[in-house]
mmCIF file of C-alpha atoms in Angstrom:
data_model
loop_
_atom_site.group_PDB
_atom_site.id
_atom_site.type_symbol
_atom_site.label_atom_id
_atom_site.label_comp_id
_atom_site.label_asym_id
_atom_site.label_seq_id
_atom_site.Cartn_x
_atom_site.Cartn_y
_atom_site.Cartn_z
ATOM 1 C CA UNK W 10 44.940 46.800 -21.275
ATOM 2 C CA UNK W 11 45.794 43.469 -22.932
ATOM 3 C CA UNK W 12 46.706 40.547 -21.439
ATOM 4 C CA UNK W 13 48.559 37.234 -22.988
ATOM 5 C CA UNK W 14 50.766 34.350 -22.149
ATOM 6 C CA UNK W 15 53.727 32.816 -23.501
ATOM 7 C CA UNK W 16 56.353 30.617 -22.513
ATOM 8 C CA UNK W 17 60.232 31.151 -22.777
ATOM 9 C CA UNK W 18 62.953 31.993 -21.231
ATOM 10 C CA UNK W 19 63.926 34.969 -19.718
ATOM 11 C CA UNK W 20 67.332 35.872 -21.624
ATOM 12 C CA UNK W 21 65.185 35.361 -24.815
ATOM 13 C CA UNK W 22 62.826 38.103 -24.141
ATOM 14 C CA UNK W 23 62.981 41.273 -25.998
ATOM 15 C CA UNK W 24 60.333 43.599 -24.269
ATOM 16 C CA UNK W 25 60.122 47.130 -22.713
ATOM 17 C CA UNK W 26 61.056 45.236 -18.993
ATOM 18 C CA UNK W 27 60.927 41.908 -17.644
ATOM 19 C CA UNK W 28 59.816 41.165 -14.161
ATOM 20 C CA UNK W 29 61.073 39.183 -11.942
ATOM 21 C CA UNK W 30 60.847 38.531 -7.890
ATOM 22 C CA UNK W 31 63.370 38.343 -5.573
ATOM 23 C CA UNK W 32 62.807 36.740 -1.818
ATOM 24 C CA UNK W 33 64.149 37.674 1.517
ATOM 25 C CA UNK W 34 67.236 37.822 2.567
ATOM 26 C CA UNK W 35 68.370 38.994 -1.123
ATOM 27 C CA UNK W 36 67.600 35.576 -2.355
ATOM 28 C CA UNK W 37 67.389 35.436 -5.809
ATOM 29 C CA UNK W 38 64.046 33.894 -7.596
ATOM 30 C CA UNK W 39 64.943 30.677 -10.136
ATOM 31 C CA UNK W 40 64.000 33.317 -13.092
ATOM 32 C CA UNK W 41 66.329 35.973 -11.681
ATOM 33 C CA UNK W 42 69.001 33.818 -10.988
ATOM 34 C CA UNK W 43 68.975 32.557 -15.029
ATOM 35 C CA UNK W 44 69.327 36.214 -15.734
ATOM 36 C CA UNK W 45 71.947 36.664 -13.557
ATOM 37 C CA UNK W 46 73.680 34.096 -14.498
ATOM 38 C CA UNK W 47 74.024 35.425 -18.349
ATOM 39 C CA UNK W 48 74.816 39.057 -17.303
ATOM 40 C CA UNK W 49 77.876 37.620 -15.274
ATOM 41 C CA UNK W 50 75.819 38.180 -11.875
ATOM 42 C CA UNK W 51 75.612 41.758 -12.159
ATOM 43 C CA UNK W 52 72.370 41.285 -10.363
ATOM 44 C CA UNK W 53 73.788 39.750 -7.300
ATOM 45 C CA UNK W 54 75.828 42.239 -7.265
ATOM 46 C CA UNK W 55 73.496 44.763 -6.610
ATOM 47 C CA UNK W 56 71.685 42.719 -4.414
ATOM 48 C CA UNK W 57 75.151 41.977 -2.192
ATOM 49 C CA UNK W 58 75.564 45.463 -2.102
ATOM 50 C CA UNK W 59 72.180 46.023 -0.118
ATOM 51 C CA UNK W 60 70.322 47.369 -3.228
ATOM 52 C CA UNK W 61 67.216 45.193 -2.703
ATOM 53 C CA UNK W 62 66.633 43.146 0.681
ATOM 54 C CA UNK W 63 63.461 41.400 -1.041
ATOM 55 C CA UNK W 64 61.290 42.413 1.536
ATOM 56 C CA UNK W 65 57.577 42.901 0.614
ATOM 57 C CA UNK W 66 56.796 46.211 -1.676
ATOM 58 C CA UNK W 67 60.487 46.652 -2.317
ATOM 59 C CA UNK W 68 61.287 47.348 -6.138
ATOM 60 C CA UNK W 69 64.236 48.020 -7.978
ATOM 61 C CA UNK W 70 64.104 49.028 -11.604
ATOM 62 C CA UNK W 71 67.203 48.344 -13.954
ATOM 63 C CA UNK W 72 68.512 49.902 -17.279
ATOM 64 C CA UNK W 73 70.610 47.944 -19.896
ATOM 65 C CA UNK W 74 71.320 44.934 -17.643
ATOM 66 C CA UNK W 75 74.468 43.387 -19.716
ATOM 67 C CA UNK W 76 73.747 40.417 -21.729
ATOM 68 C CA UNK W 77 69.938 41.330 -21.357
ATOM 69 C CA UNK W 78 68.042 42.104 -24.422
ATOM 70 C CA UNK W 79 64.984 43.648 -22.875
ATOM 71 C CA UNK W 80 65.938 47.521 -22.011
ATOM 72 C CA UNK W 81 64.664 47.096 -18.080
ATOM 73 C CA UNK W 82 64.185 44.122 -15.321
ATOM 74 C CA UNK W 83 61.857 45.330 -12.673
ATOM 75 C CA UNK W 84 62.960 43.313 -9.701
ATOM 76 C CA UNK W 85 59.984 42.954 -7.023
ATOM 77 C CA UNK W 86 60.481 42.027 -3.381
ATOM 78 C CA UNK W 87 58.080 39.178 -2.469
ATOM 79 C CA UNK W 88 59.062 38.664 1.247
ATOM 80 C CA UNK W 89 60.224 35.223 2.125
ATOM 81 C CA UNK W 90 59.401 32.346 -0.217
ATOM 82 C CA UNK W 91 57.390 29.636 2.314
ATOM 83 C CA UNK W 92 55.411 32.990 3.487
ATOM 84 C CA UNK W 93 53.913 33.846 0.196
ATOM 85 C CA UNK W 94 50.459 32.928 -0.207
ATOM 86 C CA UNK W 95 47.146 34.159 -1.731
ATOM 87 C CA UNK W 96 47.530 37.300 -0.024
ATOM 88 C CA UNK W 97 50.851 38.220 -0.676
ATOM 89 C CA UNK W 98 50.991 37.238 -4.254
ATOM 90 C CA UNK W 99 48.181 39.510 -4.554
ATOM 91 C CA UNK W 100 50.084 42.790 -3.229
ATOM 92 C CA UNK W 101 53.270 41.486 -5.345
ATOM 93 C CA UNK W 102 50.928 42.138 -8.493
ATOM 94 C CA UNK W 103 49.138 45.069 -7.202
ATOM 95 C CA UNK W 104 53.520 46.434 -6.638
ATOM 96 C CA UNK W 105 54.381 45.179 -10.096
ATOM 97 C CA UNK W 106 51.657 46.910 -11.711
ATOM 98 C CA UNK W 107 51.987 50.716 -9.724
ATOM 99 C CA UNK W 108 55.450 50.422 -10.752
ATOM 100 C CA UNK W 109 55.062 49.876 -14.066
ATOM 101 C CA UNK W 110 52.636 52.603 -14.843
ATOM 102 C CA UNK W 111 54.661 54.822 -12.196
ATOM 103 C CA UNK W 112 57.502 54.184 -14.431
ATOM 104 C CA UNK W 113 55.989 54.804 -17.867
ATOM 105 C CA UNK W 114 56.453 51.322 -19.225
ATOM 106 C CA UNK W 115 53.700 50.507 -21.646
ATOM 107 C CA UNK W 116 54.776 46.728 -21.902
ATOM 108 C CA UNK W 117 55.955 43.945 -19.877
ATOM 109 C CA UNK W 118 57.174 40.101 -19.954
ATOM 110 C CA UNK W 119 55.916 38.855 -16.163
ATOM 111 C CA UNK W 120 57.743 35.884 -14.777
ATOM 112 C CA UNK W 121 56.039 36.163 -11.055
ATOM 113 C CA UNK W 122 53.375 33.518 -12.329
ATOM 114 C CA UNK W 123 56.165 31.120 -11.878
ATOM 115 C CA UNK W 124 56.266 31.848 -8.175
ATOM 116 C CA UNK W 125 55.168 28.876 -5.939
ATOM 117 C CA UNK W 126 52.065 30.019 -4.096
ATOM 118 C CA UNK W 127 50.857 27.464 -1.322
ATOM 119 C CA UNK W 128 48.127 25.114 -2.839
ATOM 120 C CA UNK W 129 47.632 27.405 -6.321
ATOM 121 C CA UNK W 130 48.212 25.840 -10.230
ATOM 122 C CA UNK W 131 49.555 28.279 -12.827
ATOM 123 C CA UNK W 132 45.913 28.682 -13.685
ATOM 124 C CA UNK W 133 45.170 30.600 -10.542
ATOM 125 C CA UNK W 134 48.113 32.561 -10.922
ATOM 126 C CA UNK W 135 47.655 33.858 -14.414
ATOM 127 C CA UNK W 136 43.699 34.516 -13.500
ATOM 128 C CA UNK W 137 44.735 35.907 -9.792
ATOM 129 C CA UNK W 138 47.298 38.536 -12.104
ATOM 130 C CA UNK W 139 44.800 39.525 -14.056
ATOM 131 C CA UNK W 140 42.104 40.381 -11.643
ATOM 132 C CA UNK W 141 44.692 42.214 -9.326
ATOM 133 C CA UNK W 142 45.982 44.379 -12.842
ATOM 134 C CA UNK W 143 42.222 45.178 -13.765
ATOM 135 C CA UNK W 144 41.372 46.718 -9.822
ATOM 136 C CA UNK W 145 44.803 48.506 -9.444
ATOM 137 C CA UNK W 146 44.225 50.912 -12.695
ATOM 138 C CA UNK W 147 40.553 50.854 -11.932
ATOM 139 C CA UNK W 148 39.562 54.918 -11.829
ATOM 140 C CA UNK W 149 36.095 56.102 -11.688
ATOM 141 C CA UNK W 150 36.191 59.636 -13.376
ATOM 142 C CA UNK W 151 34.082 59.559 -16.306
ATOM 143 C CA UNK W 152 31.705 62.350 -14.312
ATOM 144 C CA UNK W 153 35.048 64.496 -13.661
ATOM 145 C CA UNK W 154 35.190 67.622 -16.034
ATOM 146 C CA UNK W 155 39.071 67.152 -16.397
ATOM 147 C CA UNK W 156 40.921 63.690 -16.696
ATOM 148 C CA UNK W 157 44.206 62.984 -16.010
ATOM 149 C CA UNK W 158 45.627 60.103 -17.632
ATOM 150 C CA UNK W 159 49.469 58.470 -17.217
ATOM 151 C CA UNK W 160 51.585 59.771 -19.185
ATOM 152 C CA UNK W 161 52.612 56.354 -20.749
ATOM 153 C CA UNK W 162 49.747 53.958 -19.367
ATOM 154 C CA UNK W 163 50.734 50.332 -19.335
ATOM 155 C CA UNK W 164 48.836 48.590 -22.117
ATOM 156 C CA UNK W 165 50.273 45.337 -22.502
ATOM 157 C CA UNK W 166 51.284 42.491 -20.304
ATOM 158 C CA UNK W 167 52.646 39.159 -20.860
ATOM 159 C CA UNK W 168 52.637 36.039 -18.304
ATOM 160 C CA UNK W 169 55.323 33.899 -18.958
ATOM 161 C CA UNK W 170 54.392 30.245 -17.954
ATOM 162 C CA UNK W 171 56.278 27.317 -17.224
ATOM 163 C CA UNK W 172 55.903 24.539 -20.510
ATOM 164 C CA UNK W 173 53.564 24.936 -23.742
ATOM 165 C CA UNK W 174 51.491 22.672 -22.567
ATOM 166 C CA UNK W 175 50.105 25.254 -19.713
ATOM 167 C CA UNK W 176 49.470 27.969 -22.697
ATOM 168 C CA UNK W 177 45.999 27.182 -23.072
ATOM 169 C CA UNK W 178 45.053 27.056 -19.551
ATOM 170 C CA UNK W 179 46.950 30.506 -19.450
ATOM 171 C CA UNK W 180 45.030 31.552 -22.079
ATOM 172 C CA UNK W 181 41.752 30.339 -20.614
ATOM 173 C CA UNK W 182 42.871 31.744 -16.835
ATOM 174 C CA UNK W 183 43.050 35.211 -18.752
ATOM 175 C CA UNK W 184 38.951 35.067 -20.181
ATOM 176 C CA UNK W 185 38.090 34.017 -16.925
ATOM 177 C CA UNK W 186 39.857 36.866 -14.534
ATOM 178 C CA UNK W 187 39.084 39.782 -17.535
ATOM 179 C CA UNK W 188 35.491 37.940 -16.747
ATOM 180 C CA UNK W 189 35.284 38.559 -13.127
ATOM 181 C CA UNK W 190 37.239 41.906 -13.428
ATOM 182 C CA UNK W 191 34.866 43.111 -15.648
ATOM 183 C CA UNK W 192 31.906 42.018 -12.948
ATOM 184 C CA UNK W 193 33.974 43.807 -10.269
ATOM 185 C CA UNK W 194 34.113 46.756 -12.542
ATOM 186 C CA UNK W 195 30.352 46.878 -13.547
ATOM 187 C CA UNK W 196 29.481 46.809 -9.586
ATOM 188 C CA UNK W 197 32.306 49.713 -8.553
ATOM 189 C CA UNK W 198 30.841 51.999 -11.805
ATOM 190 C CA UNK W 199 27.272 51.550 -10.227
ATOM 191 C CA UNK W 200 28.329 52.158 -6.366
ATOM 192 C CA UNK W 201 30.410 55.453 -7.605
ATOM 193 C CA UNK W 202 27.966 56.450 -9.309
ATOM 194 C CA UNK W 203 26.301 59.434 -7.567
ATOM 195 C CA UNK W 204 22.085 59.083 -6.152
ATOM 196 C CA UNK W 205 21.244 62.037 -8.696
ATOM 197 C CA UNK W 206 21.752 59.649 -11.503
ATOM 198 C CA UNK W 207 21.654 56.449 -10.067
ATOM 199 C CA UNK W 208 18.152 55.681 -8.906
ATOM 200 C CA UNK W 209 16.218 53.224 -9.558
ATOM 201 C CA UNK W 210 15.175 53.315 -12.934
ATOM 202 C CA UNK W 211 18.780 53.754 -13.956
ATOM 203 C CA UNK W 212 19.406 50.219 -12.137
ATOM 204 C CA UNK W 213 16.481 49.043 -14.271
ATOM 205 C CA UNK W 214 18.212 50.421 -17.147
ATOM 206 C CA UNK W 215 21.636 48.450 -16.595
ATOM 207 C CA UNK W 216 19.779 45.432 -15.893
ATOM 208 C CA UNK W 217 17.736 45.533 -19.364
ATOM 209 C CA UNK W 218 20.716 46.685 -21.083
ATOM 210 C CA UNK W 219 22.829 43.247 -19.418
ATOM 211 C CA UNK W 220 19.467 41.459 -21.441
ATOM 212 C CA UNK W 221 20.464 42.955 -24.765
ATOM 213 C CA UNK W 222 24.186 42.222 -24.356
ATOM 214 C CA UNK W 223 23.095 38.887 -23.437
ATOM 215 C CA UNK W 224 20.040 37.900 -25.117
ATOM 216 C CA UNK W 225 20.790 34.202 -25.870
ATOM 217 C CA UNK W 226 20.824 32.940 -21.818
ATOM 218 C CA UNK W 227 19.608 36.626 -20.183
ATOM 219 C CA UNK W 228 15.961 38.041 -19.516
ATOM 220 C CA UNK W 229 15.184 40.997 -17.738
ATOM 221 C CA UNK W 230 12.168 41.941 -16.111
ATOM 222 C CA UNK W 231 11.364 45.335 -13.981
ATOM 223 C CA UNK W 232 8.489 45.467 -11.443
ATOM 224 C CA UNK W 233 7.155 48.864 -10.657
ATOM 225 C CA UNK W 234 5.110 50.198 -8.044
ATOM 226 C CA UNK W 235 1.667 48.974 -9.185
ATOM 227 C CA UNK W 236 2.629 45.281 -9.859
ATOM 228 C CA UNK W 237 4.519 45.163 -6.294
ATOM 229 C CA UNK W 238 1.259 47.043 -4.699
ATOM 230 C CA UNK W 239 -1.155 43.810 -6.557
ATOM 231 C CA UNK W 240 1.913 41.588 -4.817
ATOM 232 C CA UNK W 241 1.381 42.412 -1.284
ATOM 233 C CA UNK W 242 5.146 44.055 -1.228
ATOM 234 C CA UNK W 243 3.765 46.746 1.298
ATOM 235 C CA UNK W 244 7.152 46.973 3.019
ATOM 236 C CA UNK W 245 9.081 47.043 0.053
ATOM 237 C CA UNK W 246 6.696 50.011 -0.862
ATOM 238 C CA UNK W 247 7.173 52.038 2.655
ATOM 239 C CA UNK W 248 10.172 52.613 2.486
ATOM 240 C CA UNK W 249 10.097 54.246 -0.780
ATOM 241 C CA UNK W 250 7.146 56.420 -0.180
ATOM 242 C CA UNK W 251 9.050 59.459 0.947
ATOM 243 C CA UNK W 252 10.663 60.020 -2.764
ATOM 244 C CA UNK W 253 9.662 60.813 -5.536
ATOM 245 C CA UNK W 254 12.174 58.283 -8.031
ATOM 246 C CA UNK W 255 9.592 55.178 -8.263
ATOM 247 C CA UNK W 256 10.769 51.954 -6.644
ATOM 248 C CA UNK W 257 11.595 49.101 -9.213
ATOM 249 C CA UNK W 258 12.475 45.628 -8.926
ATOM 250 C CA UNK W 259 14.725 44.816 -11.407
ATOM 251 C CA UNK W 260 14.838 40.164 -11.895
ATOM 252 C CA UNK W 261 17.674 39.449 -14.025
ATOM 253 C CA UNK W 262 17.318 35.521 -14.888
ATOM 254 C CA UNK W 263 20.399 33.724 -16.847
ATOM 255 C CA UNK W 264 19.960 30.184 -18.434
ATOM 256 C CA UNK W 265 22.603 27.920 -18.580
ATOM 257 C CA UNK W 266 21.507 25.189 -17.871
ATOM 258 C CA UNK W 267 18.509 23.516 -19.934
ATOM 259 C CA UNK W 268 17.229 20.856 -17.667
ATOM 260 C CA UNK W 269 13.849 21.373 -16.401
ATOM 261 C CA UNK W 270 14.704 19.948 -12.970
ATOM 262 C CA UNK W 271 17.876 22.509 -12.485
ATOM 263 C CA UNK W 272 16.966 24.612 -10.117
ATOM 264 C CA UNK W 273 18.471 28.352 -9.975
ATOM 265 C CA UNK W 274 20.332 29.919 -7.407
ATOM 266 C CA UNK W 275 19.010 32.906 -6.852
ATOM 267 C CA UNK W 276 20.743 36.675 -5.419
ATOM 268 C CA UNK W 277 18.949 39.532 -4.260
ATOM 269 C CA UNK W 278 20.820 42.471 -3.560
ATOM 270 C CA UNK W 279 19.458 45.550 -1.629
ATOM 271 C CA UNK W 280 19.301 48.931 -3.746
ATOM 272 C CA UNK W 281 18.833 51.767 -1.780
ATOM 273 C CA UNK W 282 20.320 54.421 -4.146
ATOM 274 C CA UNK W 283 19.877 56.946 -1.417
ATOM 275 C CA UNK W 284 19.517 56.216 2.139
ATOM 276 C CA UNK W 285 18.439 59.337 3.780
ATOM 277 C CA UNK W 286 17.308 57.396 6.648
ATOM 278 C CA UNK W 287 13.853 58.601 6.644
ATOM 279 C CA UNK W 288 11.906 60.229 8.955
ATOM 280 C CA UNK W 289 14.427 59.069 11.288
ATOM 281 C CA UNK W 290 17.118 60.911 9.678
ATOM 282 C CA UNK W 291 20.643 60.293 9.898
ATOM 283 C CA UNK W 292 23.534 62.986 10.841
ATOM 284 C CA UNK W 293 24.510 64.986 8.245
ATOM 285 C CA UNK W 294 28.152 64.081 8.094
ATOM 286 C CA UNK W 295 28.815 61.562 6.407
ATOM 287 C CA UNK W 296 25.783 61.460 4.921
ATOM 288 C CA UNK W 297 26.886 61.827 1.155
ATOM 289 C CA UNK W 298 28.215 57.795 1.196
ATOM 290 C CA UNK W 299 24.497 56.813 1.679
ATOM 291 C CA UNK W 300 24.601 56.243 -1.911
ATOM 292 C CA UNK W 301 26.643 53.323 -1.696
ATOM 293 C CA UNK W 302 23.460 51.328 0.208
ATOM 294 C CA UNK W 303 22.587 50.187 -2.947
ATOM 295 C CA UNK W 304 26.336 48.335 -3.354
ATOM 296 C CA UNK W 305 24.469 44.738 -2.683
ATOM 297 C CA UNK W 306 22.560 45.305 -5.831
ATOM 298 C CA UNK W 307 25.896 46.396 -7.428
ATOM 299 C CA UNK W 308 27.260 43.240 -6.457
ATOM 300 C CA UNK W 309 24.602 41.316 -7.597
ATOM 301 C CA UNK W 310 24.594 42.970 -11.160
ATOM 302 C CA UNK W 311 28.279 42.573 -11.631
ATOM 303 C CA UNK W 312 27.472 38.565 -10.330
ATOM 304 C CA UNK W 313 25.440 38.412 -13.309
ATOM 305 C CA UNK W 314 27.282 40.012 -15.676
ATOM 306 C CA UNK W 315 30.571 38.097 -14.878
ATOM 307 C CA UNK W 316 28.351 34.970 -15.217
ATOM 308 C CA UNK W 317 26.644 35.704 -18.589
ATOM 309 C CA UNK W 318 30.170 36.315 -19.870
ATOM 310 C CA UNK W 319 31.265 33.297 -18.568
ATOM 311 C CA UNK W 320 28.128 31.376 -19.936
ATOM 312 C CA UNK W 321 28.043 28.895 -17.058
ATOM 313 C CA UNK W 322 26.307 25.783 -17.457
ATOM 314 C CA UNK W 323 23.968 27.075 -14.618
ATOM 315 C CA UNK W 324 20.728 29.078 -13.598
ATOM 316 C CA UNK W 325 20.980 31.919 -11.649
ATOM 317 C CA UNK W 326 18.539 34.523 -10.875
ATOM 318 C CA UNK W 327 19.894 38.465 -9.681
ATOM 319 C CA UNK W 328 17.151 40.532 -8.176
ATOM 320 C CA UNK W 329 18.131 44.185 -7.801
ATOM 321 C CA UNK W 330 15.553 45.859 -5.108
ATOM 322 C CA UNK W 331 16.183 49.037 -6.249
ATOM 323 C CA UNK W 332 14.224 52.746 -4.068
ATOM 324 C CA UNK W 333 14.951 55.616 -1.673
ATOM 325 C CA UNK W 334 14.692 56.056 1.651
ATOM 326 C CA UNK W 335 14.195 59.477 1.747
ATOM 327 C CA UNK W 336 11.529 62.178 4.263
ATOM 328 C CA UNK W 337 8.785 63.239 2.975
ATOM 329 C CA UNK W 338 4.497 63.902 3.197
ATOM 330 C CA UNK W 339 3.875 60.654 1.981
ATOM 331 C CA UNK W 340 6.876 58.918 4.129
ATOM 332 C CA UNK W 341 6.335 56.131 6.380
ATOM 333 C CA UNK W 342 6.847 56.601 9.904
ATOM 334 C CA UNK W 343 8.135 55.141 13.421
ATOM 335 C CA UNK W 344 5.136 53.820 14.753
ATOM 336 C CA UNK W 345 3.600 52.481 11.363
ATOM 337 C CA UNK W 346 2.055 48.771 11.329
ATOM 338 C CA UNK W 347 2.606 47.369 7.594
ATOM 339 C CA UNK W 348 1.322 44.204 6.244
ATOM 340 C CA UNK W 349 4.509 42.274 4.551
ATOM 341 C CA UNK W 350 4.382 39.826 1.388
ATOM 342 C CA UNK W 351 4.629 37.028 3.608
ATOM 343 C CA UNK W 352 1.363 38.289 5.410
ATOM 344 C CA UNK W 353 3.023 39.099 8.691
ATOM 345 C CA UNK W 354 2.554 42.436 10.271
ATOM 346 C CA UNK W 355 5.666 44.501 10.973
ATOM 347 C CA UNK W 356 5.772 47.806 13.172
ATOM 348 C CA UNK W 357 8.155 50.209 11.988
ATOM 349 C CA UNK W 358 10.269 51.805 15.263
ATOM 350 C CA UNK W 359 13.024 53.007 13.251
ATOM 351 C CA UNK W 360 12.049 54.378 9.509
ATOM 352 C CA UNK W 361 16.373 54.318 9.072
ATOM 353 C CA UNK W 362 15.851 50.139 9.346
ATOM 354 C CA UNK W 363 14.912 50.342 6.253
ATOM 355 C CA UNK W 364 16.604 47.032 4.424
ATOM 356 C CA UNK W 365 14.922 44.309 6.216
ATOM 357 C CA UNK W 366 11.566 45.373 5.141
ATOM 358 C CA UNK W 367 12.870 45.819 1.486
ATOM 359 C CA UNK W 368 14.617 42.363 1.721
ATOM 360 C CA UNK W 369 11.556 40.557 3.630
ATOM 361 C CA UNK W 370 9.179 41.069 0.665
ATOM 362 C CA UNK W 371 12.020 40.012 -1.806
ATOM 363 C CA UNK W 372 12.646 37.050 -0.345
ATOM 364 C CA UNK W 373 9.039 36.262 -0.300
ATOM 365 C CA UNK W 374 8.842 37.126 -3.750
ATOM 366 C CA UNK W 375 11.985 35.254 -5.077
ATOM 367 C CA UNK W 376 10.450 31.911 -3.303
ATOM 368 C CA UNK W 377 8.331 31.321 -6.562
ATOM 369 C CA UNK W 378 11.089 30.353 -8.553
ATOM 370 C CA UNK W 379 11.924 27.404 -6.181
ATOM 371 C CA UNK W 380 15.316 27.902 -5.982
ATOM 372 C CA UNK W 381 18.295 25.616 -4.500
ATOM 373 C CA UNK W 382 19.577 28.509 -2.440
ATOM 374 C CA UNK W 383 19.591 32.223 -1.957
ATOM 375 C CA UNK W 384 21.979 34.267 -1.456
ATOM 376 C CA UNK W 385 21.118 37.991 0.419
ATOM 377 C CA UNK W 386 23.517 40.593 -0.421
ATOM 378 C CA UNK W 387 22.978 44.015 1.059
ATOM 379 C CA UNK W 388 25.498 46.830 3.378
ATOM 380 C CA UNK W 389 25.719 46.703 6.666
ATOM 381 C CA UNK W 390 24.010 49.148 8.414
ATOM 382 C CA UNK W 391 25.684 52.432 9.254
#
């Protein structure tokens, strides 16, 4: 989908639609009232006539408004106008765009970036539109034998912005939210992704891959099983005994910034591609959305990605502790004493506590590169 920015006004637009937002009670935005003021207020008309109350999630789509030279204004309810915040404008963009591919438009003019959002610029706005767009036609179906796709997807979408002068922060509030939208992407792919294919060694694979796309500020490293056994990770290694996918460490380091005294900030995200629960196993139902315990290191990876792309003038640091937790002859068990990185003894009551040992070694590990803070990311245990 492409994004741009552009600033006019609304009766000069010529596009598939134009969209607009109208408040509660049927109180017409400062964009929709300049188009109903050159169609001869055909659009408080409607309203008057209890078409559209504004209230949140309403929409009402309109053909050959007179006057108008787009062909449609999509009129969005955005609830009352002191209420809208963060939150709200969020939902009004995840509306706009539902509609728009519900409707088969393939283009649109956007005024709701003109909205006023409590304590947001026009920046935030544009970048805030963006990221919402990118997550509302997110699908995850590449595995799927048949794909369905809209019959008219939307492909292109302009933000209309106050004065010129804001164009290049628009433009700049775009290749930051495609930035972070393509992060958020990059970490839902790796989460959907089923345990069959998404082990450890595939996580590896992303991560060296992120290295090649990035080579100028991104290095990649992968720790295996003997190099983590000459470490002293002996926790880390438990809990991956039971399977028979190899446990890898995957350290993703980005340079931005130069200086020899700037310190990274460093995320380690747990990567249990399958969590079986061990010996002690968990119930079977439900059991299939185990293979989202390895959504910290998702999150991690799509951190790093978003930042590369970015090319921020820092130093950060993802570690992705990829295994399995899975039964086994050669699985640890409740009642095992194990010997952490750290050199603190650990006895294992529960083999389905799995992340803390994983995380206790990393975090031991990750305290060579001195870093100014770290940052644990990891599911919450189910």
């Amino acid at each position: 989908m492409e994004f741009s920015v552009k600033s006019g006004s609304p009766e000069k637009q010529r596009s598939a639609c134009i969209v607009v937002g109208v408040f509660e009670p049927r109180r017409l935005s400062p964009i929709a009232e300049q188009l109903d003021k050159i169609s001869d207020g055909y659009i408080s008309a409607l309203l008057r006539r209890g078409e559209l109350e504004g209230k949140p999630g309403q929409t009402l789509l309109l053909h050959h408004v007179p006057n108008v030279l787009s062909e449609r204004i999509l009129l969005i309810g955005c609830g009352k106008e002191r209420e809208l915040d963060e939150r709200q404008y969020k939902q009004v963009i995840q509306k706009t765009i539902n509609t728009l591919n519900d409707t088969g438009s393939m283009e649109a003019v956007c005024f709701l970036t003109e909205l006023h959002v409590k304590g947001r610029n026009n920046y935030w706005k544009v970048r805030q539109a963006v990221e919402t767009a990118k997550e509302t036609l997110y699908s995850f179906d590449q595995l799927k034998t048949n794909k369905s796709e809209p019959r008219r997807p939307l492909r292109k979408m302009v933000f209309n912005v106050p004065t010129r002068r804001e164009l290049t922060s628009g433009e700049r509030a775009i290749q930051h939210g495609l930035a972070i939208a393509a992060g958020i992407k990059a970490a839902k792919d790796l989460g959907n992704m089923p345990p069959n294919i998404c082990n450890a060694a595939y996580l590896a694979s992303q991560a060296r891959q992120l290295a090649d796309s990035y080579s100028k500020n991104v290095i990649t490293r992968v720790i295996g099983e003997q190099q983590m056994r000459e470490l002293g990770m002996n926790a880390y290694l438990a809990v991956g005994h039971g399977s028979q996918n190899e446990s890898l460490m995957s350290v993703i380091e980005y340079k931005g910034n130069p200086s020899e005294d700037a310190r990274p900030i460093v995320l380690v995200g747990k990567g249990l591609t399958f969590d079986s629960g061990g010996i002690s196993i968990k119930p079977s139902e439900g059991m299939d959305e185990m293979k989202y315990d390895m959504c910290g290191a998702a999150a991690v990876y799509g951190v790093m990605r978003m930042v590369a792309e970015l090319q921020l003038p820092i130093n950060v640091i993802g570690v992705l502790a990829g295994c399995e937790n899975m039964p086994g002859g050669r699985a640890y068990r409740p009642g095992d004493v194990l010997t952490t990185m750290s050199g603190q003894t650990v006895e294992v009551l529960n083999t389905d506590a799995e992340g803390r040992l994983v995380l206790c070694d990393v975090l031991t590990y990750v305290e060579r590169f001195e870093p100014e803070a770290v940052i644990d990311v990891a599911t919450p245990p189910a």
